[in-house]
Short mmCIF file of C-alpha atoms in Angstrom, two decimals:
data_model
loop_
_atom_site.label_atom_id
_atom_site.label_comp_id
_atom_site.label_asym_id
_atom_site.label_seq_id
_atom_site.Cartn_x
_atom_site.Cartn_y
_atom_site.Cartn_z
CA UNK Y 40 0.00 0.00 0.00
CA UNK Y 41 1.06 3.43 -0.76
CA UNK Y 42 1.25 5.82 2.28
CA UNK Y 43 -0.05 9.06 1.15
CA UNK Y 44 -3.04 11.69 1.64
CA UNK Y 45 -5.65 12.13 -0.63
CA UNK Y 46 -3.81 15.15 -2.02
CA UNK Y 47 -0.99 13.74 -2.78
CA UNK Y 48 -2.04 10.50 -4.87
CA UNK Y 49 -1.17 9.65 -7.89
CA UNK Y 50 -3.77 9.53 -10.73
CA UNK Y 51 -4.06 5.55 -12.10
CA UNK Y 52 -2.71 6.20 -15.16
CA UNK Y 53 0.33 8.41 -13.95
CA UNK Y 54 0.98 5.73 -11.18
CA UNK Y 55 1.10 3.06 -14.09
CA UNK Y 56 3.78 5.22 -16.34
CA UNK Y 57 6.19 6.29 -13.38
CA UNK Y 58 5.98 2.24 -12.91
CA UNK Y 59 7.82 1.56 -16.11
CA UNK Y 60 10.77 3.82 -14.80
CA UNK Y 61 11.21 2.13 -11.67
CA UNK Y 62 13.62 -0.98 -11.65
CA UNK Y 63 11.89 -4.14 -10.82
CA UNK Y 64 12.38 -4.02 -7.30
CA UNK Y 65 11.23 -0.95 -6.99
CA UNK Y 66 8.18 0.37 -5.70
CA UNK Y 67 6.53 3.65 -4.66
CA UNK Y 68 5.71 3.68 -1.00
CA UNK Y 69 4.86 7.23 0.01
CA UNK Y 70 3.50 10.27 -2.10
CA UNK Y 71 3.46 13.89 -0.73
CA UNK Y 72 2.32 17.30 -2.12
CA UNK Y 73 4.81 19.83 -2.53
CA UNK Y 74 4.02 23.12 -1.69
CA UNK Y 75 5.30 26.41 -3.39
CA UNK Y 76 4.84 25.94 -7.39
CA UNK Y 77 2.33 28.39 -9.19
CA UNK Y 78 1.56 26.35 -12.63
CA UNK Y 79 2.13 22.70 -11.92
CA UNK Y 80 0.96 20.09 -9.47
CA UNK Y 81 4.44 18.89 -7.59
CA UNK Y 82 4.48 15.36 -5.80
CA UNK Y 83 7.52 13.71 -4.07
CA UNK Y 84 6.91 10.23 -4.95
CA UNK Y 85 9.11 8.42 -2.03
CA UNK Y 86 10.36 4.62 -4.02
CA UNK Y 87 11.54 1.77 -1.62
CA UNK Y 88 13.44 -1.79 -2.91
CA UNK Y 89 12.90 -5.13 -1.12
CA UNK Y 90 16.43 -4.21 0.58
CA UNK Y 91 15.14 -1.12 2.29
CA UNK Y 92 17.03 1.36 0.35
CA UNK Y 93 14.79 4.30 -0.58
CA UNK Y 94 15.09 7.01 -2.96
CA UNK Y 95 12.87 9.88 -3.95
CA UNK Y 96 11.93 11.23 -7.59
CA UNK Y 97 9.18 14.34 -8.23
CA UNK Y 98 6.44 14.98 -10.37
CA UNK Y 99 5.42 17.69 -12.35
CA UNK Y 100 1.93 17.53 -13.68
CA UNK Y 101 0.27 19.93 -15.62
CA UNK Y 102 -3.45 20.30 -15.20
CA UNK Y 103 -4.60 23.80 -15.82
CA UNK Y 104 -5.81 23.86 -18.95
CA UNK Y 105 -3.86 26.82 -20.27
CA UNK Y 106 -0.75 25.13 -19.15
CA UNK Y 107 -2.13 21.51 -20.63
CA UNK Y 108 -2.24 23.98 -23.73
CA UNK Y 109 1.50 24.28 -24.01
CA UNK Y 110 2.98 21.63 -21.76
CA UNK Y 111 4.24 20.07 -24.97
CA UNK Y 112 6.44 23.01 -25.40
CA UNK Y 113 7.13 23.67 -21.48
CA UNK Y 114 8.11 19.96 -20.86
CA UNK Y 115 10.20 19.34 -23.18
CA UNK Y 116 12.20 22.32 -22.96
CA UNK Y 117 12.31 21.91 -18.89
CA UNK Y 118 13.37 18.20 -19.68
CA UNK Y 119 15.95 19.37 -21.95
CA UNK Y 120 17.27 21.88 -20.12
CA UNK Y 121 17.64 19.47 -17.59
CA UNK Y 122 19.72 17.32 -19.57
CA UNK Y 123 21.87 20.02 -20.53
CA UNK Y 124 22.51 21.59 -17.36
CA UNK Y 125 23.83 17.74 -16.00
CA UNK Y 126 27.64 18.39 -15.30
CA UNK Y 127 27.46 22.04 -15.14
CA UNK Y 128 27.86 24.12 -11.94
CA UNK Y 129 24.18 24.33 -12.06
CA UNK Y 130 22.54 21.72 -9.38
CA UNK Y 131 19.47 20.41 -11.03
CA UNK Y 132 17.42 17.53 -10.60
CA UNK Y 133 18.21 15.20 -13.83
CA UNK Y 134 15.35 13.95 -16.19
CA UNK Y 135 13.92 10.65 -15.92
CA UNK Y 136 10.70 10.69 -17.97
CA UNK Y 137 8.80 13.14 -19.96
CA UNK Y 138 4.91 12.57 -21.27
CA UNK Y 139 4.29 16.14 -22.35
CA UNK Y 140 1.36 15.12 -24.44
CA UNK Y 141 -0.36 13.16 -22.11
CA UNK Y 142 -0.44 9.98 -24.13
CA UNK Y 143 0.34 7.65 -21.05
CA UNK Y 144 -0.60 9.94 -18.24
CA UNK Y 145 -3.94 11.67 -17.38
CA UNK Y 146 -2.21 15.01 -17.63
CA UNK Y 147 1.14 15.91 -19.34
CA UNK Y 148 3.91 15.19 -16.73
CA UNK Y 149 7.29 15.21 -16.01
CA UNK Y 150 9.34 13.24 -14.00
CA UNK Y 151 12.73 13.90 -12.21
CA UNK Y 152 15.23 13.19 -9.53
CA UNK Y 153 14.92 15.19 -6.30
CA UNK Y 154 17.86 17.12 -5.00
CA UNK Y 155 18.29 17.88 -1.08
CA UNK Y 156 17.62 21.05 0.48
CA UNK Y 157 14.58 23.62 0.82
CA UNK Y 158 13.28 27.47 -0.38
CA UNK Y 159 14.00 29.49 2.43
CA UNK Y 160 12.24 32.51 2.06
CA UNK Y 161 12.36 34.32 5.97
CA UNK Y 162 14.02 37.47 6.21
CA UNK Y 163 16.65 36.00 8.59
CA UNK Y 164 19.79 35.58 7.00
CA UNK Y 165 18.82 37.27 3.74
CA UNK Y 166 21.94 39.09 3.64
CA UNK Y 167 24.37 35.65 3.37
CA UNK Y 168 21.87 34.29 1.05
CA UNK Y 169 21.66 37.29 -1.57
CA UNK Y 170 25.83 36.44 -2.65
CA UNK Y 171 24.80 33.09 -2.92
CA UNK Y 172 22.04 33.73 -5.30
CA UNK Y 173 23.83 36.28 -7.14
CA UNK Y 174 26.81 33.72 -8.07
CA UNK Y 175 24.76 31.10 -8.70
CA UNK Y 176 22.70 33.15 -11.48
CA UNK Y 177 25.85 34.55 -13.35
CA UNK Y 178 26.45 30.46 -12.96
CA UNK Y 179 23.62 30.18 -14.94
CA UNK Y 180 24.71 32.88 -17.41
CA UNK Y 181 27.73 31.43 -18.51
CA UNK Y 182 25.98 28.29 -20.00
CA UNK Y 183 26.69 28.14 -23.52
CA UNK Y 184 24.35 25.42 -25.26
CA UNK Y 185 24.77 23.85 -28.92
CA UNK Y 186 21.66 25.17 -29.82
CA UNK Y 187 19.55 28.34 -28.07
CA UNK Y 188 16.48 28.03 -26.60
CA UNK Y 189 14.04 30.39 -27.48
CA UNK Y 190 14.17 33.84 -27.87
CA UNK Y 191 12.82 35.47 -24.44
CA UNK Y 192 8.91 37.18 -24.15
CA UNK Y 193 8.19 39.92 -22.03
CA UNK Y 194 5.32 39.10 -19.84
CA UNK Y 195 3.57 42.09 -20.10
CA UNK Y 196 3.06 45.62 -22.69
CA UNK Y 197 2.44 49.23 -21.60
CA UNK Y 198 -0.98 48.89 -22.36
CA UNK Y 199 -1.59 45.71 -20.30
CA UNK Y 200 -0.17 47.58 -17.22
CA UNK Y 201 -2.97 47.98 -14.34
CA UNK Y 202 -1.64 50.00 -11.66
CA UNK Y 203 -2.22 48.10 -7.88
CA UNK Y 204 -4.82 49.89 -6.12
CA UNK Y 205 -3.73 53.00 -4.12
CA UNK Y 206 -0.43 52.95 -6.11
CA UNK Y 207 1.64 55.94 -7.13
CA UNK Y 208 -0.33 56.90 -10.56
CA UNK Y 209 2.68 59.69 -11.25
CA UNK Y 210 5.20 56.93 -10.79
CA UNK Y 211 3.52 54.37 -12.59
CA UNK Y 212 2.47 56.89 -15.27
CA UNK Y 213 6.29 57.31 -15.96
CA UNK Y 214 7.42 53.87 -15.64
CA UNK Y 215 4.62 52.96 -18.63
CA UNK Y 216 6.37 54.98 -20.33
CA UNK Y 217 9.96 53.88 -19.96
CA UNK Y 218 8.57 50.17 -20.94
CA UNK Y 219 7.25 51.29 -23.90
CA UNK Y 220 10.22 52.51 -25.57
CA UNK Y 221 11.55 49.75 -28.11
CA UNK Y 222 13.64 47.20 -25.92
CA UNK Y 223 17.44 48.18 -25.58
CA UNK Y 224 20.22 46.47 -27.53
CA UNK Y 225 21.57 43.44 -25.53
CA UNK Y 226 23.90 40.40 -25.23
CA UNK Y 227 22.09 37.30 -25.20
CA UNK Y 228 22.67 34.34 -22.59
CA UNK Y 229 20.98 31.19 -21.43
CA UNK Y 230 18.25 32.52 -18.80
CA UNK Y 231 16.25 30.37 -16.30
CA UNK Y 232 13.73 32.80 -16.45
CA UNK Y 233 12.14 32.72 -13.79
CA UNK Y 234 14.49 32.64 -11.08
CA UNK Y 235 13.90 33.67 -7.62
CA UNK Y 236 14.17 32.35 -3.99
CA UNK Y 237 11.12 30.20 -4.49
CA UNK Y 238 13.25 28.14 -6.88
CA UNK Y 239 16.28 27.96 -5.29
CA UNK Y 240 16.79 25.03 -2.80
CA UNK Y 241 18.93 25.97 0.11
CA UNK Y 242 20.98 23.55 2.92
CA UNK Y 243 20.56 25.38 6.02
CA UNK Y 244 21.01 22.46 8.79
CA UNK Y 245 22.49 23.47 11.73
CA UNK Y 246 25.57 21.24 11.26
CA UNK Y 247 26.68 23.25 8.36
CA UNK Y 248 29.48 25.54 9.96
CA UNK Y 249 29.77 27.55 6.85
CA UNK Y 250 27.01 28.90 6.43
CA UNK Y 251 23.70 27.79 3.94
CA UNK Y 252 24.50 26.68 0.14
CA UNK Y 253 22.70 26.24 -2.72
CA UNK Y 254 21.47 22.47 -3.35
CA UNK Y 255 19.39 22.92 -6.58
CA UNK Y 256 17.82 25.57 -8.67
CA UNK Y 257 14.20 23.84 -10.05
CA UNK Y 258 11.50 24.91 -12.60
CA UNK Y 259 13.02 24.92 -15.68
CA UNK Y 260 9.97 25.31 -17.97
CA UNK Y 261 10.56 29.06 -18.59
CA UNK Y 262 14.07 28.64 -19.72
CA UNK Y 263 14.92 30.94 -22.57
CA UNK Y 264 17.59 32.92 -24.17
CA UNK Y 265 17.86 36.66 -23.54
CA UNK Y 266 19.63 39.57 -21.70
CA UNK Y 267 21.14 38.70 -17.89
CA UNK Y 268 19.07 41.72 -16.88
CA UNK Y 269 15.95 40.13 -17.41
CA UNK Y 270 17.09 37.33 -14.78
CA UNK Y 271 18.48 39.86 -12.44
CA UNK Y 272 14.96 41.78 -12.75
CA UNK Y 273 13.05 39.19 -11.65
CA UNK Y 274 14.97 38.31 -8.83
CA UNK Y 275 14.94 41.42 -8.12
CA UNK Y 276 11.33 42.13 -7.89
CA UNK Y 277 10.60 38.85 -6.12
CA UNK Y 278 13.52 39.82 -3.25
CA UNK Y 279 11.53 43.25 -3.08
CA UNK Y 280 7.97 41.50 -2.79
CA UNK Y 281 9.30 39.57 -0.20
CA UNK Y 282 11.61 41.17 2.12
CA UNK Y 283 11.30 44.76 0.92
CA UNK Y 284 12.16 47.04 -1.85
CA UNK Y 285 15.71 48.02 -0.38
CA UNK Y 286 16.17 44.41 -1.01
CA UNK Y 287 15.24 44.55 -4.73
CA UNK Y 288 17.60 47.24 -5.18
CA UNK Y 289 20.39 45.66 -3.72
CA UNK Y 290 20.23 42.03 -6.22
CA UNK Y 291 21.91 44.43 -9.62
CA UNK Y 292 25.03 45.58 -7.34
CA UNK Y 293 25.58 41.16 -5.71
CA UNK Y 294 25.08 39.90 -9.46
CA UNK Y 295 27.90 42.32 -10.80
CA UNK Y 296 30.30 41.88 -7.47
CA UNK Y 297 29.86 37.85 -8.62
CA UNK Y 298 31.43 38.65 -12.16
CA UNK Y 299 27.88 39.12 -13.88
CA UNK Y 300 27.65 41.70 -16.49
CA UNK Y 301 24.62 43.99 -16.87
CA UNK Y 302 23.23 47.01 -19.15
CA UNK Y 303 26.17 49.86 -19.46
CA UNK Y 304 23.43 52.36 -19.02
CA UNK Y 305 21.02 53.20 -16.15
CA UNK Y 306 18.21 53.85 -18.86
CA UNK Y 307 18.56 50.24 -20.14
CA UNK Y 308 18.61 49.07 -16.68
CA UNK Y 309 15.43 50.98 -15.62
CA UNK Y 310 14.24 48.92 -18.64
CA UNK Y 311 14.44 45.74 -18.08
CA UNK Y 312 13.57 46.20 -14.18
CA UNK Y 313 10.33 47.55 -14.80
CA UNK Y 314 9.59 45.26 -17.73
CA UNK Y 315 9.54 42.59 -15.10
CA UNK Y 316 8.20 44.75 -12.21
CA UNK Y 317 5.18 45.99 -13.95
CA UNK Y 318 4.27 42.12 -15.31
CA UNK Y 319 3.20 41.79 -11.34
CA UNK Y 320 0.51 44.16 -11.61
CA UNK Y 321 -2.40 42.67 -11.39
CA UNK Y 322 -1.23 39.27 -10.77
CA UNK Y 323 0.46 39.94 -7.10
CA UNK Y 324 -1.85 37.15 -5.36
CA UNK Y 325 -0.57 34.49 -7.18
CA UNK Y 326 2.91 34.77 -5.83
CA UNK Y 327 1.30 35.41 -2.19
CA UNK Y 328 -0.46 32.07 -1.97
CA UNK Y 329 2.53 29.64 -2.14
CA UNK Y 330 4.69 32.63 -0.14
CA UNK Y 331 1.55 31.94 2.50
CA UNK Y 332 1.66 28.48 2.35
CA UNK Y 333 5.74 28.67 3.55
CA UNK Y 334 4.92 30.35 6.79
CA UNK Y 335 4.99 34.30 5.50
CA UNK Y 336 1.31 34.83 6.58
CA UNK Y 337 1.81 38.51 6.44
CA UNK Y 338 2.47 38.49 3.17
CA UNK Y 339 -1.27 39.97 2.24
CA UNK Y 340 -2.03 40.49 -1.09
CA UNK Y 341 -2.49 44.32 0.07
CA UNK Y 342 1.28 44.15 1.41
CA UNK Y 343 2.90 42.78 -1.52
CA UNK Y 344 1.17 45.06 -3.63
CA UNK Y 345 2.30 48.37 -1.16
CA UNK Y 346 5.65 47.02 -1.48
CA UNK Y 347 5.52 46.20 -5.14
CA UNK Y 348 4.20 50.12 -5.59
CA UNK Y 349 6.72 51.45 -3.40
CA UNK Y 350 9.54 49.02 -5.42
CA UNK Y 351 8.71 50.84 -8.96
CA UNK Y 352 9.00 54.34 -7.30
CA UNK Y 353 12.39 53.07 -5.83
CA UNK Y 354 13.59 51.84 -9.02
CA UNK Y 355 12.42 55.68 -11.38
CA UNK Y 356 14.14 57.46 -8.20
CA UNK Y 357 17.66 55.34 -8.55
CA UNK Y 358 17.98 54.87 -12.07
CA UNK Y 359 15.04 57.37 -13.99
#
C-alpha cells in the first residue's frame, strides 16, 4: 500500500507510467504534495526496494488547462534543459521521464530526480543568502548550449499595465512609459527565467558551519535565451515582494560583485527592471499564496502590492 493523503495520490494512469521507470524491485511507497509551485501540481513520490534502500523522484503535472495547452512546449524544454545543465555548476534535478502530451498519463507530466535542500524565504539571513544567489545566477549565465532556446517574451506591454490599487499613478504613469520605448540592444545568454528564492533550494542544517549553500535551482519550464538583466529583474522584484524594496535594489550591485555583467546604461537598466516589475501588476496574489503556504502569513495580497508600488517608485528614483 502506498502511504499518502488524498492530495498527494497519484492519478491511475500516472501511477502506471512512473511504474515503467522504476527498476523491478522498486516500488513507490509514500507520495506527498509539494508546496510552493504556481503552474504545476508537484508530488515527491518516495520509491523503496525489497532491501530497504529508498530514494525519492518528483512529479510535475500539468493540469490547468492553459498550461495543458502548451505543456508540450514547457516539458520538453524543462526536460531538456535538464539534460543540458547535467555536469554544469548548475545543481538540477536530472530527467527521468517526460509525457508532455499526455499519451500515457492523465495530464502531461514530467518526472525527475529530487535534490536535497529547501526554499527558504524568511528574512533572517537574507543578507548571506543574496551572494549566494547572485553567483549562482551569473552560474547560470555562462551556460553556452549547442543550440539556443528560445528567444525570451516579455510578460507584459504598456498597455496591459494595471496600476495596484492605491499605487503611485505619477510613478507608474512614468514607468509605462519607460517600458514602452523599443527594448534596448543586448547580449544574449541562457536565462532560467524565472528565477527567484522560491526556486532555489537551500541547505541550512544546523551542522553546516559555513554557512547555507545552494542544493538545486528547479522549474526549468521558462528557460529561454535573452539579456542577464531580465534574470536579475526578476529576482529582483521577487527579493523586493518579499523582504522589501531596499532588497530589490540591492540584487543588480551582488550579481555584478559575482562577475555578472549587466546594461552599461542606467536607462537600459530601468528597462528591463520595470519590464519585469510591472508584469506583477495585477497578478500579485498568485505569488502570495505559495509565499503563504511557507509560513509568510503577512504576506497579504495588500502588502505585496504596497511594497511592489513602493519598489517601482524606488527603481524611477535610482535609475530614472
Amino acid at each position: 500500500m502506498i502511504d499518502h493523503d488524498e492530495a498527494g495520490a497519484v492519478r491511475p494512469l500516472t501511477l502506471a507510467w512512473v511504474g515503467r521507470y522504476l527498476k523491478a524491485s522498486e516500488r513507490i511507497v509514500k507520495t506527498e504534495v509539494l508546496h510552493g509551485g504556481i503552474t504545476a501540481e508537484m508530488r515527491r513520490l518516495t520509491v523503496g526496494t525489497q532491501d530497504g534502500n529508498i530514494r525519492d523522484l518528483v512529479l510535475r503535472t500539468f493540469v490547468d488547462p492553459y498550461f495543458v495547452e502548451h505543456a508540450e512546449n514547457l516539458l520538453n524544454r524543462e526536460a531538456g534543459s535538464l539534460a543540458l545543465l547535467a555536469g554544469t555548476g548548475v545543481p538540477v534535478p536530472g530527467p527521468v521521464a517526460v509525457d508532455p502530451t499526455a499519451s500515457h498519463c492523465e495530464y502531461p507530466s514530467l518526472l525527475m530526480t529530487h535534490l536535497p535542500g529547501r526554499t527558504v524565504l524568511d528574512d533572517e539571513g537574507l543578507e548571506t543568502r543574496i551572494p549566494l544567489l547572485a553567483r549562482q545566477l551569473v552560474t547560470i549565465h555562462a551556460v553556452r548550449p549547442s543550440e539556443r532556446p528560445q528567444e525570451y517574451k516579455a510578460w507584459t506591454t504598456a498597455d496591459a499595465v494595471v496600476p495596484p490599487d492605491g499605487a503611485d499613478a505619477a510613478a507608474w504613469a512614468a514607468a509605462i512609459d519607460v517600458i514602452r520605448k523599443p527594448a534596448p540592444p543586448y547580449d544574449g545568454r541562457f536565462l532560467h527565467r524565472d528565477f527567484h528564492p522560491g526556486n532555489v533550494l537551500f541547505d541550512v542544517s544546523p551542522p553546516c558551519t559555513t554557512g547555507p549553500r545552494i542544493t538545486g535551482v528547479v522549474d526549468w519550464v521558462q528557460t529561454s535565451w535573452g539579456p542577464a538583466d531580465l534574470d536579475v529583474a526578476h529576482c529582483s522584484t521577487n527579493l523586493a515582494m518579499l523582504h522589501g524594496p531596499a532588497w530589490g535594489l540591492r540584487f543588480a550591485d551582488a550579481y555584478e560583485e559575482a562577475g555578472g555583467v549587466l546594461a552599461s546604461t542606467a536607462s537600459e537598466r530601468l528597462y528591463w527592471l520595470l519590464l519585469d516589475a510591472l508584469a506583477f501588476a495585477g497578478g500579485v496574489a498568485l505569488v502570495v499564496r505559495p509565499w503563504q503556504q511557507a509560513g509568510r502569513m503577512e504576506l497579504t495580497t495588500r502588502a505585496v502590492e504596497e511594497r511592489l508600488d513602493a519598489y517601482v517608485a524606488a527603481l524611477l528614483d535610482a535609475l530614472g
